[in-house]
PDB file of C-alpha atoms in Angstrom:
ATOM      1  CA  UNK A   1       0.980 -16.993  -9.529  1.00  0.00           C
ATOM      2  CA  UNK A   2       1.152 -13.525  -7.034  1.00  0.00           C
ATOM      3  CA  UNK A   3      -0.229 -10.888  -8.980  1.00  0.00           C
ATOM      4  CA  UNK A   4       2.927  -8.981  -8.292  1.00  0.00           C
ATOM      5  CA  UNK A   5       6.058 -10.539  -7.057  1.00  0.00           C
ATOM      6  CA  UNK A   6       9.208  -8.765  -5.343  1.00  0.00           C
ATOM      7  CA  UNK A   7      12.508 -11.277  -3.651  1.00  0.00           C
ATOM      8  CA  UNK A   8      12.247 -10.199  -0.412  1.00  0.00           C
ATOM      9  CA  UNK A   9      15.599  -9.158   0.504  1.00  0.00           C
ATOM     10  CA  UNK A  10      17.408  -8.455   2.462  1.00  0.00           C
ATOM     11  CA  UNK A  11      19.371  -6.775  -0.244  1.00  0.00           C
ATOM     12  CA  UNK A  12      22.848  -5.367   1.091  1.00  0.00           C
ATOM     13  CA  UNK A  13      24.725  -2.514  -1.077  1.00  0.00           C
ATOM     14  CA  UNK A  14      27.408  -0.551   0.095  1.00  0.00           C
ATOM     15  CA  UNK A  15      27.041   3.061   0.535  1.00  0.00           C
ATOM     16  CA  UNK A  16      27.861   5.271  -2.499  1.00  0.00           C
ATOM     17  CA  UNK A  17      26.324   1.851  -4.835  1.00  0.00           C
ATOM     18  CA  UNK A  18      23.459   1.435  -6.389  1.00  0.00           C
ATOM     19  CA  UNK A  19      21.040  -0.653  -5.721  1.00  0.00           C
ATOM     20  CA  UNK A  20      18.534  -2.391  -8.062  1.00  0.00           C
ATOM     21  CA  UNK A  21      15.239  -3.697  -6.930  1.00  0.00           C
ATOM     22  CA  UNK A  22      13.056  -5.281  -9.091  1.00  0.00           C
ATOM     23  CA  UNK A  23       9.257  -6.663  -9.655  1.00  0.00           C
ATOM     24  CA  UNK A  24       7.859  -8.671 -12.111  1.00  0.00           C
ATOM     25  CA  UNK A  25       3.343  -8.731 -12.824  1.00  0.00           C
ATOM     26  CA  UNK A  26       0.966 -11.024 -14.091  1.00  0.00           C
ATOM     27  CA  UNK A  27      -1.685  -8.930 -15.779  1.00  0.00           C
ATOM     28  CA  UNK A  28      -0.664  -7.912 -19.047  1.00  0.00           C
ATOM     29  CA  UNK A  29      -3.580  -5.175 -19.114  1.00  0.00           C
ATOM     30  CA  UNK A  30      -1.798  -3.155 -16.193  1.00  0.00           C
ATOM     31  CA  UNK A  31      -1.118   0.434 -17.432  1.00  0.00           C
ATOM     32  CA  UNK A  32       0.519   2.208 -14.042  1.00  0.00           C
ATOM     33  CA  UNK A  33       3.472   0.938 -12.375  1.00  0.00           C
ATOM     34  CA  UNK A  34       4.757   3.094  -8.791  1.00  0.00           C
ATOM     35  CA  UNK A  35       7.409   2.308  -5.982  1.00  0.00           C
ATOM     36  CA  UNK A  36       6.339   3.151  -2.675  1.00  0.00           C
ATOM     37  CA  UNK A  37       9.232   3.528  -0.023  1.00  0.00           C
ATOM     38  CA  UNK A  38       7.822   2.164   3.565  1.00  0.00           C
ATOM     39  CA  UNK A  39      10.284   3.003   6.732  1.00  0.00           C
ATOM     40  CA  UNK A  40      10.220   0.550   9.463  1.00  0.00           C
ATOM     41  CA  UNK A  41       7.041   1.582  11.550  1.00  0.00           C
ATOM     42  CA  UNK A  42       5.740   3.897   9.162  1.00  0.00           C
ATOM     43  CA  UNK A  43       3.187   4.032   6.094  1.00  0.00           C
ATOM     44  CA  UNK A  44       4.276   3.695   2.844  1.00  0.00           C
ATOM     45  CA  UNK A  45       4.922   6.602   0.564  1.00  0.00           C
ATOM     46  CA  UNK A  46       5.320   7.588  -3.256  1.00  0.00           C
ATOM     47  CA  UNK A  47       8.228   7.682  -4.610  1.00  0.00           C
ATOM     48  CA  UNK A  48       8.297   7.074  -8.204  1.00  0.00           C
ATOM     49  CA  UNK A  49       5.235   6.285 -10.866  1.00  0.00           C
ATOM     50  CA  UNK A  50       5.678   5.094 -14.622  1.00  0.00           C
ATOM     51  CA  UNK A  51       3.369   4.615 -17.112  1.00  0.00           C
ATOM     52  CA  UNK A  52       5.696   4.025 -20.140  1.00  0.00           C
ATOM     53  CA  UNK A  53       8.212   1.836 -21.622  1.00  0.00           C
ATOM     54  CA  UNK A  54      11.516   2.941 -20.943  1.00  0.00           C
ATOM     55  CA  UNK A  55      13.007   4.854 -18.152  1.00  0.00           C
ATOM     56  CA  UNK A  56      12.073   7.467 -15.929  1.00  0.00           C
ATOM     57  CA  UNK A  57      14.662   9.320 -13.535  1.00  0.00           C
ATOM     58  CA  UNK A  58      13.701  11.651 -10.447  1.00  0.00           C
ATOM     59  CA  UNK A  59      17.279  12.742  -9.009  1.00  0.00           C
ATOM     60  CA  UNK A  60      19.070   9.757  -7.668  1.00  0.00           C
ATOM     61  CA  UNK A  61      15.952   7.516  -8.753  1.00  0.00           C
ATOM     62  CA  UNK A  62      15.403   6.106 -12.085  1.00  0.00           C
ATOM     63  CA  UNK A  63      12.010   3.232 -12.828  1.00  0.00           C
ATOM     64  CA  UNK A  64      12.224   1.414 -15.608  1.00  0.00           C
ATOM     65  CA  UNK A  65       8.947  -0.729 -17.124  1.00  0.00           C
ATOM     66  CA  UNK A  66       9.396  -3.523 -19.420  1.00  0.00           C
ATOM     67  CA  UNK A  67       5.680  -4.304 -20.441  1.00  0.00           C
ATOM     68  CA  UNK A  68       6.492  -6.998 -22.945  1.00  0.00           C
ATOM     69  CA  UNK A  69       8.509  -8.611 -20.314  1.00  0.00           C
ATOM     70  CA  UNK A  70       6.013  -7.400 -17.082  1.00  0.00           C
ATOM     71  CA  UNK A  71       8.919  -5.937 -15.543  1.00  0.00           C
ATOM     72  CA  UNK A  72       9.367  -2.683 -13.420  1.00  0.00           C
ATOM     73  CA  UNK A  73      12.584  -1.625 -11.620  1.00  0.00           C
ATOM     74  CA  UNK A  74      14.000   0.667  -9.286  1.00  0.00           C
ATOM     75  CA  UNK A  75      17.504   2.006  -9.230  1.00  0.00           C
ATOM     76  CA  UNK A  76      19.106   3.950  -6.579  1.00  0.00           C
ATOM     77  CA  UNK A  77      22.110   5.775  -7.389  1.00  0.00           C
ATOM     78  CA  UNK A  78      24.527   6.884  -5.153  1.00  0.00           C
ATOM     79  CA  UNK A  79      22.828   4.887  -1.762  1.00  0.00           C
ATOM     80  CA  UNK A  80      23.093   6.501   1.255  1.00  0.00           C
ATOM     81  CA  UNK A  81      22.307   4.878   4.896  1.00  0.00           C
ATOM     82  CA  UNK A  82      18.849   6.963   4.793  1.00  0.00           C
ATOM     83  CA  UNK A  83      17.676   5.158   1.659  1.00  0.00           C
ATOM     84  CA  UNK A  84      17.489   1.816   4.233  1.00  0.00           C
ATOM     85  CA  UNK A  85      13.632   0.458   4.094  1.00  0.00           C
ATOM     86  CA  UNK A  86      11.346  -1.590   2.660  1.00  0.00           C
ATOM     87  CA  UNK A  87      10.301  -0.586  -1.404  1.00  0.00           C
ATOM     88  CA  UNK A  88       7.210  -1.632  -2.484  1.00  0.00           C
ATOM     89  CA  UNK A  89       6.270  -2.258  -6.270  1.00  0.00           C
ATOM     90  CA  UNK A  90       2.249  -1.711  -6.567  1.00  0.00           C
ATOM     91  CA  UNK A  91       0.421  -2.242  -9.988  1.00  0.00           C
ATOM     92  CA  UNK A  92      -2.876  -1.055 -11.092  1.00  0.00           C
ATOM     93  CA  UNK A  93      -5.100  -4.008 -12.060  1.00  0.00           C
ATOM     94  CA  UNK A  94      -8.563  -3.318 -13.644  1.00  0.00           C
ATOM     95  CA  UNK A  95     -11.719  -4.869 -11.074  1.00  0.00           C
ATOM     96  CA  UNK A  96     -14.158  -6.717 -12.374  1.00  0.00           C
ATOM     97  CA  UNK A  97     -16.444  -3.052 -11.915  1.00  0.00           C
ATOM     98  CA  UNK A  98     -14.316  -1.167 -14.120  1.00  0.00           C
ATOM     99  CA  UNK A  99     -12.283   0.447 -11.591  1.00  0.00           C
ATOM    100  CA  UNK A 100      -8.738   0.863 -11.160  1.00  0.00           C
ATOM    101  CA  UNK A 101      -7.211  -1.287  -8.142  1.00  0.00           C
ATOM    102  CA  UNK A 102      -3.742  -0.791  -6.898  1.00  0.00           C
ATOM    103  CA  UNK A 103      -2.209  -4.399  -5.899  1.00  0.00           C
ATOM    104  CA  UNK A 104       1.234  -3.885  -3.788  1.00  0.00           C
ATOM    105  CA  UNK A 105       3.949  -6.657  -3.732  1.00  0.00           C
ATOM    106  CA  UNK A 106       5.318  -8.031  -0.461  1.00  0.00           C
ATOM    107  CA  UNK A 107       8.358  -5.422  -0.727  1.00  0.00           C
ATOM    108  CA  UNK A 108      12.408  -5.544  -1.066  1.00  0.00           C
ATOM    109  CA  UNK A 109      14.120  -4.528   2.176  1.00  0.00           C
ATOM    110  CA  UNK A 110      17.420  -2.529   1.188  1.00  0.00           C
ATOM    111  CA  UNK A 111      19.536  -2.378   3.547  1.00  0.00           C
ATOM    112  CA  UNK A 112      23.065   0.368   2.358  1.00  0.00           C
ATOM    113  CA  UNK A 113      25.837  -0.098   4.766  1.00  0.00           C
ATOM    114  CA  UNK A 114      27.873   3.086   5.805  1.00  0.00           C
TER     115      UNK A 114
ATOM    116  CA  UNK B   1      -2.612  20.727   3.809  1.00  0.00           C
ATOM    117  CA  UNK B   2      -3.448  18.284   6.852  1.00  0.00           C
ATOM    118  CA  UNK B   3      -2.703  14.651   6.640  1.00  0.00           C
ATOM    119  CA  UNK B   4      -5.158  11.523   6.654  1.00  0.00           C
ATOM    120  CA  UNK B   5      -5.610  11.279  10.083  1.00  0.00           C
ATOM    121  CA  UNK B   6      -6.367   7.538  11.686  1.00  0.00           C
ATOM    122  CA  UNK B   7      -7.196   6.452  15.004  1.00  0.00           C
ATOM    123  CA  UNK B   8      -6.423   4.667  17.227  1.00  0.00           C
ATOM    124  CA  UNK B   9      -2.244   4.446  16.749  1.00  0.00           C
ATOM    125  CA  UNK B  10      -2.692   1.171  18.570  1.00  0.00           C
ATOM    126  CA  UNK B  11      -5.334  -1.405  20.042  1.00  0.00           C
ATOM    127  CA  UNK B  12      -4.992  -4.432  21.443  1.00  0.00           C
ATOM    128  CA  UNK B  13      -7.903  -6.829  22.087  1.00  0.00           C
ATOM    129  CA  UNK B  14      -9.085 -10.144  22.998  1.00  0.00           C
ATOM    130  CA  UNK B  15     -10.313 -13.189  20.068  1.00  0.00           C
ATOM    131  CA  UNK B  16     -13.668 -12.483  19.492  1.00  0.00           C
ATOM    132  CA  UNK B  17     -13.737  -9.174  20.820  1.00  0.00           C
ATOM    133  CA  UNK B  18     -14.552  -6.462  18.410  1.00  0.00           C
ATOM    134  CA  UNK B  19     -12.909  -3.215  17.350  1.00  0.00           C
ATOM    135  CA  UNK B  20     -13.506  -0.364  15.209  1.00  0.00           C
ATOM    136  CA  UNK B  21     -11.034   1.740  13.744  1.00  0.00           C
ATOM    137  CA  UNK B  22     -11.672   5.713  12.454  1.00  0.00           C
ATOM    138  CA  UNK B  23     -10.352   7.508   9.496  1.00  0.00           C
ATOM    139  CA  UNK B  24     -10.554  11.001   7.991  1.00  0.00           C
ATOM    140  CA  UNK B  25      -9.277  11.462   5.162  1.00  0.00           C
ATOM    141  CA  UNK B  26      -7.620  14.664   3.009  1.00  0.00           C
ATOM    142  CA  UNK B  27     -10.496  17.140   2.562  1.00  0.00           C
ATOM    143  CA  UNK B  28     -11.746  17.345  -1.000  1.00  0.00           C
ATOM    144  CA  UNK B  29     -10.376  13.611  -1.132  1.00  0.00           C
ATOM    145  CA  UNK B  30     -12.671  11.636  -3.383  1.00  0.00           C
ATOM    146  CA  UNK B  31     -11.649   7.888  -2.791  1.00  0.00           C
ATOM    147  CA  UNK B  32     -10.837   6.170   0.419  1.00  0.00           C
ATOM    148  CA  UNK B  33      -9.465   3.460   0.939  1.00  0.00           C
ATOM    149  CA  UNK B  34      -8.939   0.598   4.017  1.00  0.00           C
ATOM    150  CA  UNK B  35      -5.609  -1.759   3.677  1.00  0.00           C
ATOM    151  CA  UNK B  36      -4.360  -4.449   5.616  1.00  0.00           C
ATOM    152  CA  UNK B  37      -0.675  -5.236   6.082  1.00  0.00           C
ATOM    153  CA  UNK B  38       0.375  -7.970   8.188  1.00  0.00           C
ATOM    154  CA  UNK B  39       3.818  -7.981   9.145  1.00  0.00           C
ATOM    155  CA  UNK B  40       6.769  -8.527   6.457  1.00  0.00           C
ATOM    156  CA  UNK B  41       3.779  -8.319   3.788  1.00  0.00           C
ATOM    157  CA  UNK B  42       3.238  -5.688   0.936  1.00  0.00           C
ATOM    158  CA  UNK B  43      -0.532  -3.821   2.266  1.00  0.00           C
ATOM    159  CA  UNK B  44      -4.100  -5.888   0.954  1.00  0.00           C
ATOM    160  CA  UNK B  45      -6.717  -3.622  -0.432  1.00  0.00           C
ATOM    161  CA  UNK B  46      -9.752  -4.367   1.856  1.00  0.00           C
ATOM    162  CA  UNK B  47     -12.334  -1.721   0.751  1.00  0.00           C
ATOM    163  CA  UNK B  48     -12.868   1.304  -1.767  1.00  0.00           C
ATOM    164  CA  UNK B  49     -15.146   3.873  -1.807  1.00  0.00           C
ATOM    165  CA  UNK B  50     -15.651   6.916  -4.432  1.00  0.00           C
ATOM    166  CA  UNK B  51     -17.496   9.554  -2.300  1.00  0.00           C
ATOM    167  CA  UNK B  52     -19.394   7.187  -0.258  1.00  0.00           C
ATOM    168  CA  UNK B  53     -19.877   4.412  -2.754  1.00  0.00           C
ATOM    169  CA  UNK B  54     -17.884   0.891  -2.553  1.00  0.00           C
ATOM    170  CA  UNK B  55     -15.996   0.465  -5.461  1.00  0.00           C
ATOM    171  CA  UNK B  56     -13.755  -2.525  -4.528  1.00  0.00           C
ATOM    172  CA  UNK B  57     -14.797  -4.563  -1.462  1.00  0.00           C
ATOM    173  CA  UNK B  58     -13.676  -7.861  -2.830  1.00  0.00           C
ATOM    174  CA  UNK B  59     -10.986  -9.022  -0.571  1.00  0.00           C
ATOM    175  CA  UNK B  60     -12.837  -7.556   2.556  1.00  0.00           C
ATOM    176  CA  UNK B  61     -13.579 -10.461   4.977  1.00  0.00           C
ATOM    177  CA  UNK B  62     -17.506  -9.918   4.930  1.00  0.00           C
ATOM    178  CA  UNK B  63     -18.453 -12.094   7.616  1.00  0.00           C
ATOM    179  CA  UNK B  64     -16.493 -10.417  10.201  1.00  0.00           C
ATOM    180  CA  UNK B  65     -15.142  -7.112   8.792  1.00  0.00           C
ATOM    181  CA  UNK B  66     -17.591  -4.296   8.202  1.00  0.00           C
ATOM    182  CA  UNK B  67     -16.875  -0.507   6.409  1.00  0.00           C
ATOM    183  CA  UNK B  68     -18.806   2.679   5.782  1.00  0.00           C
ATOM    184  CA  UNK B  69     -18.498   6.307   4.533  1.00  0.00           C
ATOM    185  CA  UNK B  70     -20.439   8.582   6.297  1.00  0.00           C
ATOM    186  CA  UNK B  71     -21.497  11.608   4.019  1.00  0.00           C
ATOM    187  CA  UNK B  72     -18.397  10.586   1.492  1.00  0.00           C
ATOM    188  CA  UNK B  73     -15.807  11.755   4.176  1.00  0.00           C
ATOM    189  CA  UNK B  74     -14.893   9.707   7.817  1.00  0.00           C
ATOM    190  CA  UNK B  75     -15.140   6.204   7.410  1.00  0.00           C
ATOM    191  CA  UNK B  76     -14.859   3.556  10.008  1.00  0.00           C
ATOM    192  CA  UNK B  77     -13.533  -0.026   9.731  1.00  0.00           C
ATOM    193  CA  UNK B  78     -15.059  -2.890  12.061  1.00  0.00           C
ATOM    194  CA  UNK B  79     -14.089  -6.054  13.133  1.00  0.00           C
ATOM    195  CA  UNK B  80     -16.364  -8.568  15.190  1.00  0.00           C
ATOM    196  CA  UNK B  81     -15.535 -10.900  16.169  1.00  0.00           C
ATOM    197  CA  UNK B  82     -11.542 -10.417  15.949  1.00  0.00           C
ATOM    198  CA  UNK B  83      -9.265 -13.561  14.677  1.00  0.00           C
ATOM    199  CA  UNK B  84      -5.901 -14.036  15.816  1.00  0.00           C
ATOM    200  CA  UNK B  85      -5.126 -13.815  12.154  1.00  0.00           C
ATOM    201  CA  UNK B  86      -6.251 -10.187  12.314  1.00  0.00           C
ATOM    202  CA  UNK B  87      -3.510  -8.717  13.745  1.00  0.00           C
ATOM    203  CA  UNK B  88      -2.085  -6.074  11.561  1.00  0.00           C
ATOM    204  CA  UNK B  89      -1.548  -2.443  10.802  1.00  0.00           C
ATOM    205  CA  UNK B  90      -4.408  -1.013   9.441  1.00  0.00           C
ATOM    206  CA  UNK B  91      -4.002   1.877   6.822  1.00  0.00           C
ATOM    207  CA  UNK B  92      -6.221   4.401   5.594  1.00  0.00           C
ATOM    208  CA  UNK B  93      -5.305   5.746   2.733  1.00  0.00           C
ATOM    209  CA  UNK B  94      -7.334   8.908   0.516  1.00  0.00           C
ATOM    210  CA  UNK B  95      -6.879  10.108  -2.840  1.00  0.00           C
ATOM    211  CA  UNK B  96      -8.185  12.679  -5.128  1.00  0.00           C
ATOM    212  CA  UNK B  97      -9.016  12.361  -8.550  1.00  0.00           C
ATOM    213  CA  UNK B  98      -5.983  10.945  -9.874  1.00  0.00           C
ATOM    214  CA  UNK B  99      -6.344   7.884  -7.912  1.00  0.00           C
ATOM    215  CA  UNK B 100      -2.355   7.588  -8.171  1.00  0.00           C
ATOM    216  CA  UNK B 101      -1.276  10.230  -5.812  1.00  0.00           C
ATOM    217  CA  UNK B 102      -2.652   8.458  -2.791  1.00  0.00           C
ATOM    218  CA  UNK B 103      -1.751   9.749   0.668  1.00  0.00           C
ATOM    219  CA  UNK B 104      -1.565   6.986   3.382  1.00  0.00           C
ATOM    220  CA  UNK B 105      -2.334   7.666   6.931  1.00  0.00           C
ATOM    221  CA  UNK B 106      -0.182   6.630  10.233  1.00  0.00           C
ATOM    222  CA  UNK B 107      -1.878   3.305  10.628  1.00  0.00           C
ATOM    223  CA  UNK B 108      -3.524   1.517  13.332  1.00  0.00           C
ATOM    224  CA  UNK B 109      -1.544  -1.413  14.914  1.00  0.00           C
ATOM    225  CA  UNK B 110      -3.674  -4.148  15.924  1.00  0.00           C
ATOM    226  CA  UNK B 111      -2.923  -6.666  18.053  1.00  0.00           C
ATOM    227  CA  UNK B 112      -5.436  -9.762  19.144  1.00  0.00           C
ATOM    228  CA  UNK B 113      -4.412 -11.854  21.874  1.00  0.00           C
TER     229      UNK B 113
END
């Protein structure tokens, strides 16, 4: 079993949807939950971080963490043709040294149509 | 505030030719870090230091891949002898105490032929 797992995509919304991207983990211990956005040719960067059940909203962004269920979620309200790239659901899994490692998933291409 | 800054952007090389790749990361950074992210993949933690300590080194191919910190700030990645399989973008990435607000830089594209 991947230590994080994301489908793949593509995933096609229409501009003006939302779009819902999800990721599901295997370590139950796994405290910190983030969605990096990663444009085609570029690095990956930031975009959202949760540490708590529930839901957590940054403008047209909202995470939402399941831990009983080792779920995380993106949703992006009100797509727009700029929100097209590849999101990344990373984890933090405790090393066998005590220190926090960030694993990534393989990453959900969005694709929003105009 | 200036970005991690990687280099070379790209590199292509022969199998079993070696490379080395050059990173310098946010000042004041504490942690660096090396990934790997072959194409249509999510990016593979290779190596970890705090300052210039390795934290995390376990998925770093030791027998061909080889890291290190000079005076907890640049760090290098080397390869040699290169695999076919090694082709990927290589990311540097630096953080500072909250290990969560990681700043990635451009990447190094690596291609072995």
């Amino acid at each position: 079993q991947k230590e994080v797992e994301q489908n793949s995509g593509p995933l096609s919304v229409p501009e003006g949807a939302i779009a819902s991207l999800n990721c599901t983990y295997s370590d139950r211990g796994s405290q910190s939950f983030f969605w990096y956005r990663q444009y085609s040719g570029k690095s990956p960067e930031l975009i959202m971080s949760i540490y708590s059940n529930g839901d957590k909203e940054d403008g047209r962004f909202t995470a939402q963490l399941n831990k009983a269920s080792q779920y995380v979620s993106l949703l992006i309200r009100d797509s727009q043709p700029s929100d097209s790239a590849t999101y990344l659901c990373a984890v933090n899994i405790l090393n066998s040294g005590g220190y926090q490692k960030v694993t990534f998933g393989t990453g959900t291409k969005l694709q929003v149509i105009p | 505030e200036a970005g991690v800054a990687q280099s070379p952007r790209y590199k292509i090389i022969e199998k079993r030719q070696s490379v080395a790749f050059w990173c310098n990361p946010i000042s004041g950074h504490a942690t660096l870090y090396w990934y790997q992210q072959i194409l249509g993949q999510g990016p593979k933690l290779l190596i970890q230091f705090q300052n210039n300590g390795v934290v995390d080194d376990s998925q770093l191919p030791k027998d061909r891949f080889s890291a290190e910190r000079l005076k907890g700030v640049d760090s290098t990645l080397k390869i040699q002898p290169a695999k076919l399989e090694d082709s990927a973008v290589y990311l540097c990435a630096s953080s500072p105490d909250d290990p969560w607000l990681r700043t990635f830089g451009s990447g190094t594209r690596l291609t072995v032929v």
